[in-house]
mmCIF file of C-alpha atoms in Angstrom:
data_model
loop_
_atom_site.group_PDB
_atom_site.id
_atom_site.type_symbol
_atom_site.label_atom_id
_atom_site.label_comp_id
_atom_site.label_asym_id
_atom_site.label_seq_id
_atom_site.Cartn_x
_atom_site.Cartn_y
_atom_site.Cartn_z
ATOM 1 C CA SER A 637 9.456 186.918 151.672
ATOM 2 C CA PHE A 638 10.848 186.540 155.242
ATOM 3 C CA ASN A 639 8.416 183.638 155.822
ATOM 4 C CA SER A 640 9.518 181.883 152.597
ATOM 5 C CA LEU A 641 13.258 182.532 152.661
ATOM 6 C CA ASN A 642 15.960 183.309 155.236
ATOM 7 C CA HIS A 643 13.540 183.126 158.203
ATOM 8 C CA ASP A 644 16.522 182.362 160.470
ATOM 9 C CA MET A 645 18.385 185.502 159.372
ATOM 10 C CA THR A 646 19.876 187.649 162.141
ATOM 11 C CA LEU A 647 19.678 191.454 162.229
ATOM 12 C CA THR A 648 23.417 191.689 161.390
ATOM 13 C CA GLU A 649 22.969 189.473 158.330
ATOM 14 C CA PHE A 650 19.985 191.546 157.206
ATOM 15 C CA LYS A 651 21.973 194.773 157.616
ATOM 16 C CA PHE A 652 24.705 193.364 155.363
ATOM 17 C CA ILE A 653 22.374 192.773 152.390
ATOM 18 C CA TRP A 654 20.458 196.005 153.140
ATOM 19 C CA TYR A 655 23.645 198.090 152.985
ATOM 20 C CA MET A 656 24.721 196.273 149.807
ATOM 21 C CA GLU A 657 21.419 197.225 148.122
ATOM 22 C CA TYR A 658 21.516 200.755 149.588
ATOM 23 C CA SER A 659 25.118 201.286 148.360
ATOM 24 C CA HIS A 660 24.132 200.130 144.869
ATOM 25 C CA ARG A 661 21.279 202.655 144.758
ATOM 26 C CA MET A 662 23.430 205.497 146.118
ATOM 27 C CA TRP A 663 26.224 204.657 143.663
ATOM 28 C CA GLY A 664 23.684 204.733 140.801
ATOM 29 C CA ARG A 665 22.466 208.184 141.896
ATOM 30 C CA ILE A 666 26.054 209.477 142.170
ATOM 31 C CA VAL A 667 26.758 208.205 138.642
ATOM 32 C CA GLY A 668 23.619 210.008 137.414
ATOM 33 C CA LEU A 669 24.672 213.295 139.069
ATOM 34 C CA ALA A 670 28.276 212.892 137.848
ATOM 35 C CA TYR A 671 26.873 212.771 134.322
ATOM 36 C CA ILE A 672 23.940 215.219 134.414
ATOM 37 C CA LEU A 673 25.560 218.130 136.358
ATOM 38 C CA PRO A 674 28.675 218.502 134.121
ATOM 39 C CA ALA A 675 26.515 217.976 131.005
ATOM 40 C CA ALA A 676 24.218 220.823 132.084
ATOM 41 C CA TYR A 677 27.251 223.035 132.819
ATOM 42 C CA PHE A 678 28.881 222.364 129.423
ATOM 43 C CA TRP A 679 25.556 222.923 127.668
ATOM 44 C CA ARG A 680 25.050 226.292 129.415
ATOM 45 C CA ARG A 681 28.599 227.429 128.573
ATOM 46 C CA GLY A 682 27.984 226.605 124.898
ATOM 47 C CA TRP A 683 30.777 224.043 124.694
ATOM 48 C CA LEU A 684 28.633 221.373 122.996
ATOM 49 C CA SER A 685 28.149 221.141 119.243
ATOM 50 C CA ARG A 686 24.694 220.398 117.817
ATOM 51 C CA PRO A 687 25.414 216.640 117.176
ATOM 52 C CA LEU A 688 26.978 216.341 120.634
ATOM 53 C CA LYS A 689 23.871 217.870 122.234
ATOM 54 C CA GLY A 690 21.848 215.006 120.721
ATOM 55 C CA CYS A 691 24.312 212.463 122.175
ATOM 56 C CA VAL A 692 24.196 214.169 125.596
ATOM 57 C CA LEU A 693 20.379 214.102 125.670
ATOM 58 C CA ALA A 694 20.282 210.451 124.571
ATOM 59 C CA LEU A 695 22.787 209.429 127.264
ATOM 60 C CA CYS A 696 20.894 211.471 129.863
ATOM 61 C CA GLY A 697 17.702 209.635 128.902
ATOM 62 C CA LEU A 698 19.514 206.300 129.205
ATOM 63 C CA VAL A 699 20.826 207.197 132.690
ATOM 64 C CA CYS A 700 17.286 208.004 133.899
ATOM 65 C CA PHE A 701 15.835 204.949 132.152
ATOM 66 C CA GLN A 702 18.436 202.728 133.836
ATOM 67 C CA GLY A 703 17.370 203.954 137.286
ATOM 68 C CA LEU A 704 13.675 203.403 136.539
ATOM 69 C CA LEU A 705 14.405 199.932 135.183
ATOM 70 C CA GLY A 706 16.301 199.097 138.388
ATOM 71 C CA TRP A 707 13.276 200.087 140.498
ATOM 72 C CA TYR A 708 10.967 198.102 138.200
ATOM 73 C CA MET A 709 13.230 195.045 138.545
ATOM 74 C CA VAL A 710 13.429 195.180 142.364
ATOM 75 C CA LYS A 711 9.646 195.648 142.540
ATOM 76 C CA SER A 712 9.154 192.246 140.856
ATOM 77 C CA GLY A 713 10.941 190.548 143.775
ATOM 78 C CA LEU A 714 8.615 192.136 146.328
ATOM 79 C CA GLU A 715 5.317 191.238 144.658
ATOM 80 C CA GLU A 716 3.171 188.586 146.326
ATOM 81 C CA LYS A 717 2.690 185.481 144.163
ATOM 82 C CA PRO A 718 -0.071 183.460 145.887
ATOM 83 C CA ASP A 719 0.085 180.614 143.337
ATOM 84 C CA SER A 720 3.874 180.224 143.555
ATOM 85 C CA TYR A 721 5.749 178.053 146.077
ATOM 86 C CA ASP A 722 9.132 179.154 144.750
ATOM 87 C CA ILE A 723 11.464 181.382 146.787
ATOM 88 C CA PRO A 724 10.972 185.134 146.190
ATOM 89 C CA ARG A 725 13.260 186.466 143.445
ATOM 90 C CA VAL A 726 13.277 189.264 140.892
ATOM 91 C CA SER A 727 12.000 188.574 137.372
ATOM 92 C CA GLN A 728 14.785 187.223 135.146
ATOM 93 C CA TYR A 729 13.285 189.212 132.259
ATOM 94 C CA ARG A 730 13.582 192.499 134.160
ATOM 95 C CA LEU A 731 17.067 191.571 135.405
ATOM 96 C CA ALA A 732 18.195 190.953 131.800
ATOM 97 C CA ALA A 733 16.640 194.274 130.716
ATOM 98 C CA HIS A 734 18.429 196.120 133.562
ATOM 99 C CA LEU A 735 21.785 194.542 132.662
ATOM 100 C CA GLY A 736 21.259 195.105 128.925
ATOM 101 C CA SER A 737 20.411 198.760 129.499
ATOM 102 C CA ALA A 738 23.538 199.188 131.653
ATOM 103 C CA LEU A 739 25.722 197.651 128.936
ATOM 104 C CA VAL A 740 24.215 199.923 126.272
ATOM 105 C CA LEU A 741 24.702 202.981 128.516
ATOM 106 C CA TYR A 742 28.304 202.050 129.335
ATOM 107 C CA SER A 743 29.193 201.275 125.706
ATOM 108 C CA ALA A 744 27.544 204.446 124.389
ATOM 109 C CA SER A 745 29.329 206.585 127.013
ATOM 110 C CA LEU A 746 32.676 204.981 126.220
ATOM 111 C CA TRP A 747 32.128 205.313 122.451
ATOM 112 C CA THR A 748 31.176 209.008 122.770
ATOM 113 C CA GLY A 749 34.130 209.745 125.052
ATOM 114 C CA LEU A 750 36.677 207.972 122.841
ATOM 115 C CA SER A 751 35.241 209.656 119.724
ATOM 116 C CA LEU A 752 35.990 213.043 121.326
ATOM 117 C CA LEU A 753 39.416 212.117 122.707
ATOM 118 C CA LEU A 754 40.852 210.153 119.792
ATOM 119 C CA PRO A 755 40.940 211.261 116.159
ATOM 120 C CA ARG A 756 39.152 208.969 113.708
ATOM 121 C CA HIS A 757 41.467 206.961 111.439
ATOM 122 C CA LYS A 758 40.999 207.670 107.737
ATOM 123 C CA LEU A 759 41.596 204.206 106.298
ATOM 124 C CA PRO A 760 41.019 203.185 102.671
ATOM 125 C CA GLU A 761 37.701 201.309 102.459
ATOM 126 C CA THR A 762 39.033 197.979 101.197
ATOM 127 C CA HIS A 763 36.891 194.843 100.896
ATOM 128 C CA GLN A 764 38.857 193.195 103.735
ATOM 129 C CA LEU A 765 38.381 196.163 106.066
ATOM 130 C CA LEU A 766 34.643 196.224 105.354
ATOM 131 C CA ARG A 767 34.418 192.498 106.153
ATOM 132 C CA LEU A 768 36.415 193.004 109.377
ATOM 133 C CA ARG A 769 34.062 195.810 110.463
ATOM 134 C CA GLN A 770 30.959 193.699 109.721
ATOM 135 C CA TYR A 771 32.445 190.730 111.581
ATOM 136 C CA ALA A 772 33.331 192.978 114.557
ATOM 137 C CA HIS A 773 29.722 194.203 114.710
ATOM 138 C CA GLY A 774 28.448 190.610 114.587
ATOM 139 C CA THR A 775 30.843 189.606 117.372
ATOM 140 C CA THR A 776 29.635 192.563 119.464
ATOM 141 C CA ALA A 777 26.030 191.398 119.088
ATOM 142 C CA LEU A 778 27.012 187.844 120.085
ATOM 143 C CA ILE A 779 28.844 189.061 123.209
ATOM 144 C CA PHE A 780 25.841 191.229 124.147
ATOM 145 C CA LEU A 781 23.514 188.230 123.756
ATOM 146 C CA THR A 782 25.860 186.102 125.900
ATOM 147 C CA ALA A 783 25.827 188.732 128.659
ATOM 148 C CA LEU A 784 22.017 188.889 128.570
ATOM 149 C CA SER A 785 21.823 185.098 128.812
ATOM 150 C CA GLY A 786 24.012 185.416 131.923
ATOM 151 C CA ALA A 787 21.310 187.599 133.507
ATOM 152 C CA PHE A 788 18.801 184.778 132.957
ATOM 153 C CA VAL A 789 21.272 182.362 134.626
ATOM 154 C CA ALA A 790 21.511 184.715 137.630
ATOM 155 C CA GLY A 791 17.769 185.384 137.773
ATOM 156 C CA LEU A 792 16.879 181.672 137.832
ATOM 157 C CA ASP A 793 19.884 180.540 139.938
ATOM 158 C CA ALA A 794 20.602 178.310 136.937
ATOM 159 C CA GLY A 795 24.287 178.097 137.856
ATOM 160 C CA LEU A 796 23.326 175.797 140.750
ATOM 161 C CA VAL A 797 21.760 173.124 138.505
ATOM 162 C CA TYR A 798 24.980 171.709 136.984
ATOM 163 C CA ASN A 799 28.500 172.487 138.173
ATOM 164 C CA SER A 800 30.557 170.300 135.804
ATOM 165 C CA PHE A 801 32.142 171.324 132.486
ATOM 166 C CA PRO A 802 32.200 170.626 129.562
ATOM 167 C CA LYS A 803 29.532 167.956 130.293
ATOM 168 C CA MET A 804 26.396 168.755 132.276
ATOM 169 C CA GLY A 805 26.449 165.990 134.860
ATOM 170 C CA GLU A 806 27.138 162.770 132.956
ATOM 171 C CA ARG A 807 25.690 163.969 129.647
ATOM 172 C CA TRP A 808 26.595 166.397 126.869
ATOM 173 C CA ILE A 809 22.910 167.265 126.402
ATOM 174 C CA PRO A 810 20.859 166.980 129.640
ATOM 175 C CA ASP A 811 17.559 165.038 129.718
ATOM 176 C CA ASP A 812 15.481 167.957 131.032
ATOM 177 C CA LEU A 813 16.611 170.412 128.333
ATOM 178 C CA LEU A 814 13.084 170.708 126.896
ATOM 179 C CA ALA A 815 11.044 169.780 129.977
ATOM 180 C CA PHE A 816 8.722 172.816 129.819
ATOM 181 C CA SER A 817 5.785 173.279 127.466
ATOM 182 C CA PRO A 818 5.526 175.098 125.104
ATOM 183 C CA VAL A 819 9.113 174.549 123.943
ATOM 184 C CA LEU A 820 9.945 178.278 123.680
ATOM 185 C CA ARG A 821 9.410 178.682 127.456
ATOM 186 C CA ASN A 822 12.511 176.554 128.107
ATOM 187 C CA ILE A 823 14.829 179.218 126.650
ATOM 188 C CA PHE A 824 13.767 181.799 129.245
ATOM 189 C CA GLU A 825 12.357 179.839 132.194
ATOM 190 C CA ASN A 826 13.966 176.363 132.370
ATOM 191 C CA PRO A 827 17.176 176.669 134.497
ATOM 192 C CA THR A 828 18.809 173.718 132.683
ATOM 193 C CA THR A 829 18.176 175.188 129.222
ATOM 194 C CA VAL A 830 19.222 178.669 130.356
ATOM 195 C CA GLN A 831 22.557 177.330 131.656
ATOM 196 C CA PHE A 832 23.042 175.201 128.515
ATOM 197 C CA ASP A 833 22.401 178.205 126.238
ATOM 198 C CA HIS A 834 24.771 180.399 128.260
ATOM 199 C CA ARG A 835 27.549 177.801 127.923
ATOM 200 C CA ILE A 836 27.039 177.509 124.152
ATOM 201 C CA LEU A 837 26.913 181.299 123.714
ATOM 202 C CA GLY A 838 30.031 181.722 125.870
ATOM 203 C CA ILE A 839 32.012 179.207 123.805
ATOM 204 C CA ALA A 840 30.689 180.813 120.597
ATOM 205 C CA SER A 841 31.760 184.278 121.802
ATOM 206 C CA VAL A 842 35.320 183.191 122.608
ATOM 207 C CA THR A 843 35.545 181.408 119.246
ATOM 208 C CA ALA A 844 34.219 184.482 117.399
ATOM 209 C CA VAL A 845 36.684 186.819 119.164
ATOM 210 C CA THR A 846 39.577 184.451 118.369
ATOM 211 C CA ALA A 847 38.516 184.293 114.695
ATOM 212 C CA LEU A 848 38.235 188.101 114.622
ATOM 213 C CA TYR A 849 41.778 188.400 115.985
ATOM 214 C CA LEU A 850 43.211 185.910 113.461
ATOM 215 C CA PHE A 851 41.425 187.658 110.590
ATOM 216 C CA SER A 852 42.669 191.088 111.753
ATOM 217 C CA ARG A 853 46.279 189.814 111.589
ATOM 218 C CA LYS A 854 45.954 189.520 107.801
ATOM 219 C CA ILE A 855 45.010 193.194 107.350
ATOM 220 C CA PRO A 856 47.314 196.225 107.730
ATOM 221 C CA LEU A 857 45.764 198.094 110.653
ATOM 222 C CA PRO A 858 46.824 201.119 112.771
ATOM 223 C CA ARG A 859 48.619 200.347 116.041
ATOM 224 C CA ARG A 860 45.644 201.491 118.145
ATOM 225 C CA THR A 861 43.231 199.175 116.330
ATOM 226 C CA ARG A 862 45.612 196.227 116.603
ATOM 227 C CA MET A 863 46.039 196.886 120.317
ATOM 228 C CA ALA A 864 42.232 196.976 120.771
ATOM 229 C CA VAL A 865 41.759 193.612 118.994
ATOM 230 C CA THR A 866 44.590 192.018 121.018
ATOM 231 C CA SER A 867 43.090 193.367 124.275
ATOM 232 C CA LEU A 868 39.695 191.971 123.292
ATOM 233 C CA LEU A 869 41.244 188.519 122.720
ATOM 234 C CA ALA A 870 43.024 188.604 126.097
ATOM 235 C CA VAL A 871 39.904 189.707 128.008
ATOM 236 C CA ALA A 872 37.674 187.143 126.236
ATOM 237 C CA TRP A 873 39.965 184.239 127.156
ATOM 238 C CA MET A 874 40.453 185.530 130.708
ATOM 239 C CA GLN A 875 36.652 185.797 131.101
#
C-alpha cells in the first residue's frame, strides 16, 4: 500500500497514524477487560439472577465478536488486489458491520444498565401509548440504518464527491446516481449513490424524530420519558 498511497510519508507522519490505530486497539481491549473481569467477579459471588446471566453472556459474546470483526475489517485493507488500481482501503461492507456491531453492543449495554438502575414505569396500555412505542421502534431502526449508511460513506470516501447541500453540485438528483450495473450495486459501491442515500436517510431520521416528539406531546407521559424524547430531539437536530 506504501507504493500506491502516501509514498512521500515521513516516519513522524507514519508514527501518528500507527499510534492512532494502536490506541484504538488498546482501548478496545481495555473496554473488553472492563466488562469481562467485573462480570466474572459478580457471577462468582452469585450476584447475578438467571435472566441477567443470559444478558451478561450475550454482551460478553458481543464484546468478543466486535474485536474479531475489527480485525477482519482491517485485514481487508491489507489484502493485495492485483486487478484494482484504486487506493488501498478497508471494505465498506466490513466497516459497516463493525460500526453496526458497536452500536448494538453500546445500545444493549446501556439498555441493560438502565433496566437495572431505573424502575420500569407501569403505564396503562392505551392505544396511543402502543402507537408511540411502535413508532419509537421504527425511528430507532431508521437511525440505525442511517448510521450504517454513514459507514459506507466513510468506506468509499463518498463525502468527497459532492460538498454542497441541499443540491449535489448543480442538481437535486446527480447524473451518475445509477452509473453502475447491475443497479443494486450502486447502493453499496457507487460513491454518489451512497452519499445521496445517506443524505435522504439523515433528513428522514430528523423528520421521524421530530414527528415522534410532536406525537409524544399529545400523550400523558412520565417526566423521565418526556425528558428522553426531548433529549433525542435536541441531539438529532444538533447532529
